[in-house]
CSV table of C-alpha atoms in Angstrom, one decimal:
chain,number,residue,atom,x,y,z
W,1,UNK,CA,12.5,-7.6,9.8
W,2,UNK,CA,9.0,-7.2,9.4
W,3,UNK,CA,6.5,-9.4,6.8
W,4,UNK,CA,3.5,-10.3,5.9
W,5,UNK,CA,2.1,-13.8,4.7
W,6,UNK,CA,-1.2,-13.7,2.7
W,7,UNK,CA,-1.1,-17.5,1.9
W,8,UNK,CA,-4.2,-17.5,-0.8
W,9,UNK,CA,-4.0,-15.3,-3.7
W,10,UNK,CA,-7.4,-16.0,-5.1
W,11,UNK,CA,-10.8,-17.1,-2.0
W,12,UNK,CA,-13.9,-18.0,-4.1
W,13,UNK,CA,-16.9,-18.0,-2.0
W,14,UNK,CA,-20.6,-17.7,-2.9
W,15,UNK,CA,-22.7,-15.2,-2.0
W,16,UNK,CA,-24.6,-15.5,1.6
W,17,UNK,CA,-21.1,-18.1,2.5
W,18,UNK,CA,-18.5,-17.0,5.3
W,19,UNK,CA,-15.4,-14.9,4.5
W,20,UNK,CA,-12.3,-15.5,5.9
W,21,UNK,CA,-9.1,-13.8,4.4
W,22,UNK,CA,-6.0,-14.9,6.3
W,23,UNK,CA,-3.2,-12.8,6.9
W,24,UNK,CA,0.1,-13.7,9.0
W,25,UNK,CA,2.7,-11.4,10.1
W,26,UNK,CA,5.9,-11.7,11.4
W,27,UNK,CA,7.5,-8.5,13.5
W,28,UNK,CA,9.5,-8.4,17.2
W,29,UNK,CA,7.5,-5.7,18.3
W,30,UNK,CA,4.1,-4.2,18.9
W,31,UNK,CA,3.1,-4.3,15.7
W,32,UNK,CA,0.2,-2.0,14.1
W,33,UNK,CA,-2.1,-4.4,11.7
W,34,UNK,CA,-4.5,-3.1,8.7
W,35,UNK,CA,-6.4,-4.1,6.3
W,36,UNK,CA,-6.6,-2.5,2.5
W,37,UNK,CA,-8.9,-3.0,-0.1
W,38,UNK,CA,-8.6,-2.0,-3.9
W,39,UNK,CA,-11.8,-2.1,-6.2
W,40,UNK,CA,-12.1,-2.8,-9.3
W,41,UNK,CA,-10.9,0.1,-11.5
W,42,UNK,CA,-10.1,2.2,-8.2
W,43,UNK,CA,-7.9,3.4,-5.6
W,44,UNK,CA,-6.3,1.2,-2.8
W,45,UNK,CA,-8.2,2.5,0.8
W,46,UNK,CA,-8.3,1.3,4.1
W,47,UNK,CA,-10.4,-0.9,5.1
W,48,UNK,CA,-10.1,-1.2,8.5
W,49,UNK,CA,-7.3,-1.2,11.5
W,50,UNK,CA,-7.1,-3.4,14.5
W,51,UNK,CA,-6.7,-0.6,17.1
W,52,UNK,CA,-9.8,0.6,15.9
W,53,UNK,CA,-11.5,-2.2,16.2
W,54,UNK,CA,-14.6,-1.7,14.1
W,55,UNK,CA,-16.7,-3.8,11.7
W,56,UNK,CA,-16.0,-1.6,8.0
W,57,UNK,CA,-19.0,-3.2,5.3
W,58,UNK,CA,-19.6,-6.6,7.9
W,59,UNK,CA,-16.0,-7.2,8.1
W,60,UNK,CA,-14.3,-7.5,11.2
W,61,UNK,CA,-10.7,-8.2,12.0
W,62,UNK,CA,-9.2,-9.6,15.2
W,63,UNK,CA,-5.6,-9.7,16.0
W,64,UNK,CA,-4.1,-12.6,17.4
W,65,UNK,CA,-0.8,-11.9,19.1
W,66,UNK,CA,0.3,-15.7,20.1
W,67,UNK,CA,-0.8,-17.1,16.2
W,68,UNK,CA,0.3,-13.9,15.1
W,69,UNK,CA,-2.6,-13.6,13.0
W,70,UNK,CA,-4.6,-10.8,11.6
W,71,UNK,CA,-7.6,-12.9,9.6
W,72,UNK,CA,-10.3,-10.4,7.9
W,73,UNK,CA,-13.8,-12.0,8.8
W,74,UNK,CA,-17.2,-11.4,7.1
W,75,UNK,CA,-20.2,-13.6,8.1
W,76,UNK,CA,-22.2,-13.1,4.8
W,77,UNK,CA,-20.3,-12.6,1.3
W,78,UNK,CA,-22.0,-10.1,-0.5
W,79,UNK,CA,-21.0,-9.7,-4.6
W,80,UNK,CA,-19.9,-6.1,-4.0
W,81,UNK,CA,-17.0,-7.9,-2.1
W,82,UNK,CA,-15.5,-9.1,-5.1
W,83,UNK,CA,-11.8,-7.0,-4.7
W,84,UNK,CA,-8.5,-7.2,-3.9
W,85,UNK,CA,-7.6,-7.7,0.1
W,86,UNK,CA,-4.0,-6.5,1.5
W,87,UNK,CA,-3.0,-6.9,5.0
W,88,UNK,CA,0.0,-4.3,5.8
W,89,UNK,CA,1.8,-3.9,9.4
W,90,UNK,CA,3.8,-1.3,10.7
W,91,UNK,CA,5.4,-0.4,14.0
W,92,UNK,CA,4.3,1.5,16.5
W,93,UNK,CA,5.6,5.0,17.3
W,94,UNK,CA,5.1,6.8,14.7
W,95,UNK,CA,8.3,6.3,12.7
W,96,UNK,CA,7.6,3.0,11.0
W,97,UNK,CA,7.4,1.8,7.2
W,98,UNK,CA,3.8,0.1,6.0
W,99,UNK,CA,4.6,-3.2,4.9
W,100,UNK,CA,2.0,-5.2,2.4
W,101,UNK,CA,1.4,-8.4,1.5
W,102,UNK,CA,1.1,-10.0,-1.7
W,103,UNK,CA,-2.8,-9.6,-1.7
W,104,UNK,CA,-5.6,-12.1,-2.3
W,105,UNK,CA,-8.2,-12.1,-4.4
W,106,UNK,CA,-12.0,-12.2,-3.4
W,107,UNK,CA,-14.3,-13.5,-5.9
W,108,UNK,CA,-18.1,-14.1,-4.4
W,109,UNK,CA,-19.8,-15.8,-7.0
W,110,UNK,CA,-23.1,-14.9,-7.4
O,1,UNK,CA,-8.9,18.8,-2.2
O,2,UNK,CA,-9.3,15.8,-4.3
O,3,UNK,CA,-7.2,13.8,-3.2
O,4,UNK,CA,-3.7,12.6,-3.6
O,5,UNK,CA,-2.7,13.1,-7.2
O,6,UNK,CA,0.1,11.9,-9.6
O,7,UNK,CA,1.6,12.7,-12.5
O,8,UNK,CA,1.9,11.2,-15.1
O,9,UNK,CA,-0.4,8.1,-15.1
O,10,UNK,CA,1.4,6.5,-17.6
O,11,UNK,CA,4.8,6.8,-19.1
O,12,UNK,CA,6.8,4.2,-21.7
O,13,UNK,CA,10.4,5.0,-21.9
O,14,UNK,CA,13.6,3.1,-23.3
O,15,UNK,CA,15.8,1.6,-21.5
O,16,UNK,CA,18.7,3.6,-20.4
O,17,UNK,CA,16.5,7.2,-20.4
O,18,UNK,CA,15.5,8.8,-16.9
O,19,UNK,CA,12.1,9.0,-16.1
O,20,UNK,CA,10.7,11.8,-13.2
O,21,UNK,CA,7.0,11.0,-11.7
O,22,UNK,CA,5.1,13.6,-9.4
O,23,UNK,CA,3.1,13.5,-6.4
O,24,UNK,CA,0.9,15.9,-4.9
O,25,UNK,CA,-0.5,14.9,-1.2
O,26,UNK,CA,-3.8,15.8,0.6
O,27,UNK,CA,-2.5,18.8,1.6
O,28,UNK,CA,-2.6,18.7,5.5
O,29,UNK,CA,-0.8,15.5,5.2
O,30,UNK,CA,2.9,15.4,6.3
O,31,UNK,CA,3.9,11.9,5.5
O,32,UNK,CA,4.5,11.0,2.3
O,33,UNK,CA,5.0,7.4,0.9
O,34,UNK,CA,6.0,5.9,-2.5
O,35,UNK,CA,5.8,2.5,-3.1
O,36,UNK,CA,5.8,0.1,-6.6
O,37,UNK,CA,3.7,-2.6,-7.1
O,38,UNK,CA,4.4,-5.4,-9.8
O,39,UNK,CA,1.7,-8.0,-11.3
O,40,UNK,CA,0.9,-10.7,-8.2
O,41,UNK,CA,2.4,-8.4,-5.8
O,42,UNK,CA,1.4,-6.1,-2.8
O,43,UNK,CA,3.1,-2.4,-2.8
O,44,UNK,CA,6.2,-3.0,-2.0
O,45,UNK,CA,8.0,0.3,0.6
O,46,UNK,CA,10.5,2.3,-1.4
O,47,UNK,CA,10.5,5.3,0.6
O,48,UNK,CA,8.8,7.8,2.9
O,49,UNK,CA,9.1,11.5,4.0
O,50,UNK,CA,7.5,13.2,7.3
O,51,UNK,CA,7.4,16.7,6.0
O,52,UNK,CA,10.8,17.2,3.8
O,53,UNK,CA,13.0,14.6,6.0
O,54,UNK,CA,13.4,11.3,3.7
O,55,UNK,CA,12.8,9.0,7.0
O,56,UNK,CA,13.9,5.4,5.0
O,57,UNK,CA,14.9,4.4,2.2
O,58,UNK,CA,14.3,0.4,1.0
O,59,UNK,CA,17.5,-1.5,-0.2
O,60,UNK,CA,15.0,-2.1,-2.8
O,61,UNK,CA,15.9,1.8,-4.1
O,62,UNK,CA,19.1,1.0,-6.0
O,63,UNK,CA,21.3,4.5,-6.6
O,64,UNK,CA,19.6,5.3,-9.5
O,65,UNK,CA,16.7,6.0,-7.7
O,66,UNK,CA,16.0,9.4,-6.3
O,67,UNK,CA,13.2,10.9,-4.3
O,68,UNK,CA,13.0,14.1,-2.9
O,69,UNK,CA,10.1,16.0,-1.6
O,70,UNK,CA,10.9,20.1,-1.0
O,71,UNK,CA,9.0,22.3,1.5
O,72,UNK,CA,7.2,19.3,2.8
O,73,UNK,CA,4.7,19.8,-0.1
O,74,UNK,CA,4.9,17.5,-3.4
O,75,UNK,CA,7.2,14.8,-4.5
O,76,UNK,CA,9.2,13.3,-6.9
O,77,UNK,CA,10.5,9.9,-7.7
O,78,UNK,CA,13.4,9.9,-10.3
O,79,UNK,CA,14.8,6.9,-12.0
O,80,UNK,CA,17.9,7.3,-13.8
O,81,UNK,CA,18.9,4.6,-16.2
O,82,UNK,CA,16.0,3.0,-16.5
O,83,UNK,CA,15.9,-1.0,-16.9
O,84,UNK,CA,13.5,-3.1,-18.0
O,85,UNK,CA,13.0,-4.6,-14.4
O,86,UNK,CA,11.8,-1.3,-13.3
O,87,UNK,CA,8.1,-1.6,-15.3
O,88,UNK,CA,5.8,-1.3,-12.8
O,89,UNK,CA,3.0,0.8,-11.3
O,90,UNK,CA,4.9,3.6,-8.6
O,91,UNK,CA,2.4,4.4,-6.0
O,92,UNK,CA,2.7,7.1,-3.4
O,93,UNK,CA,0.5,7.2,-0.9
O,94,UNK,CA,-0.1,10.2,2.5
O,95,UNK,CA,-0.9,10.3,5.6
O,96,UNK,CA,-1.3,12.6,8.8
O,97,UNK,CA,1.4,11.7,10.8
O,98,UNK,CA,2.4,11.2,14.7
O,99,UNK,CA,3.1,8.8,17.4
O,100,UNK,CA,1.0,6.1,15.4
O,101,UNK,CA,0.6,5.0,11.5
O,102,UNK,CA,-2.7,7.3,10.1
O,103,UNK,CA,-4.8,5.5,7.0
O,104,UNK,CA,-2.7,6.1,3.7
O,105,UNK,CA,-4.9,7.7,1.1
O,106,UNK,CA,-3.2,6.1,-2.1
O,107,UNK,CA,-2.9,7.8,-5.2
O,108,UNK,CA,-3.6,6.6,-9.0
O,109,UNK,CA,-0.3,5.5,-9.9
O,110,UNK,CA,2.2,6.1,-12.5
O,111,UNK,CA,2.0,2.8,-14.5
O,112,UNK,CA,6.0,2.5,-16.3
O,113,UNK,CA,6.6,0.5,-19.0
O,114,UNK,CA,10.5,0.3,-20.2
O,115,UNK,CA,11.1,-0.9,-23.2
């Protein structure tokens, strides 16, 4: 079975403080790890992917096979921040489901 | 192309009435996913199609559920019976697909309220 753990539902940083959004998964293979935003009032859209490994708006994500860990990073909040975060896995291969976690909140405070 | 579209974006029903929602992918896209999302929760995987072939189907889809998605093209979601437990937001989201998991480009939503 595949999962993923978002243990904070709500982060409240102020702006200019460090981001970190953590995300845990749990899956017996080589997994593939994302990253998806949703606005306020918008669509839900990727953010970023591990294989890609690029830095989407400052935020970077690193994937940590022994913690099995996937924590988005941001050095700087900035206000336009403020959004809904959800990590989702799948398998690799081509055939596999996306699964989602519960989401957390980010709410940089001005 | 616009993007991925659905129809409709909201529908109230009663309980016990079947509801039908549409989706229309990005067109060059062959995988198609729905998912529903309830307040506090991530989208949660109901089902997904690489061209026409339903792929999986979550034990969350009860047998009143029904997707299909003909020609490889658009797709519907059917609920038969509804419930009240079924109110939530029905996403579907599409990707290119291949020997890895392309970005999803998510739709609006169909928001469903039974009451």
């Amino acid at each position: 079975a595949q999962r993923v753990t978002q243990p904070e539902k709500l982060l409240s940083v102020f702006k200019g403080a460090p981001v970190e959004l953590k995300c845990n998964y749990s899956y017996s293979g080589s997994p593939e790890l994302f990253w998806y935003v949703q606005y306020s009032r918008q669509r839900l859209q990727l953010l970023l992917r591990h294989i890609s490994r690029e830095s989407i708006k400052g935020f970077t994500a690193d994937l940590n096979k022994g913690e099995t860990s996937f924590h988005l990073k941001k050095p700087f909040a900035q206000e336009e921040d403020s959004a809904m975060y959800y990590c989702a896995l799948s398998g690799r291969g081509g055939y596999q489901k996306v699964t989602f976690g519960i989401g957390t909140k980010l709410q940089v405070i001005p | 192309d616009t993007g991925v579209s659905q129809d409709p974006r909201h529908k109230i029903t009663k309980r016990g009435q079947n509801v039908t929602f549409r989706c229309d992918p990005i067109s060059e896209h062959n995988r198609l996913y729905w998912y529903r999302q309830t307040l506090g929760q991530g989208p949660e995987f109901l089902t997904y199609f690489q061209n026409e072939a339903q792929l999986e189907k979550s034990r969350l889809l009860s047998d009143r559920f029904s997707a299909e998605r003909p020609k490889g093209s658009f797709s519907t979601l059917e609920i038969q019976r509804t419930e009240q437990g079924d109110s939530a937001m029905y996403l579907c989201a599409s990707s290119l697909g291949g020997l890895t998991t392309y970005e999803q480009y998510f739709g609006p939503g169909t928001r469903l309220t039974v009451t």
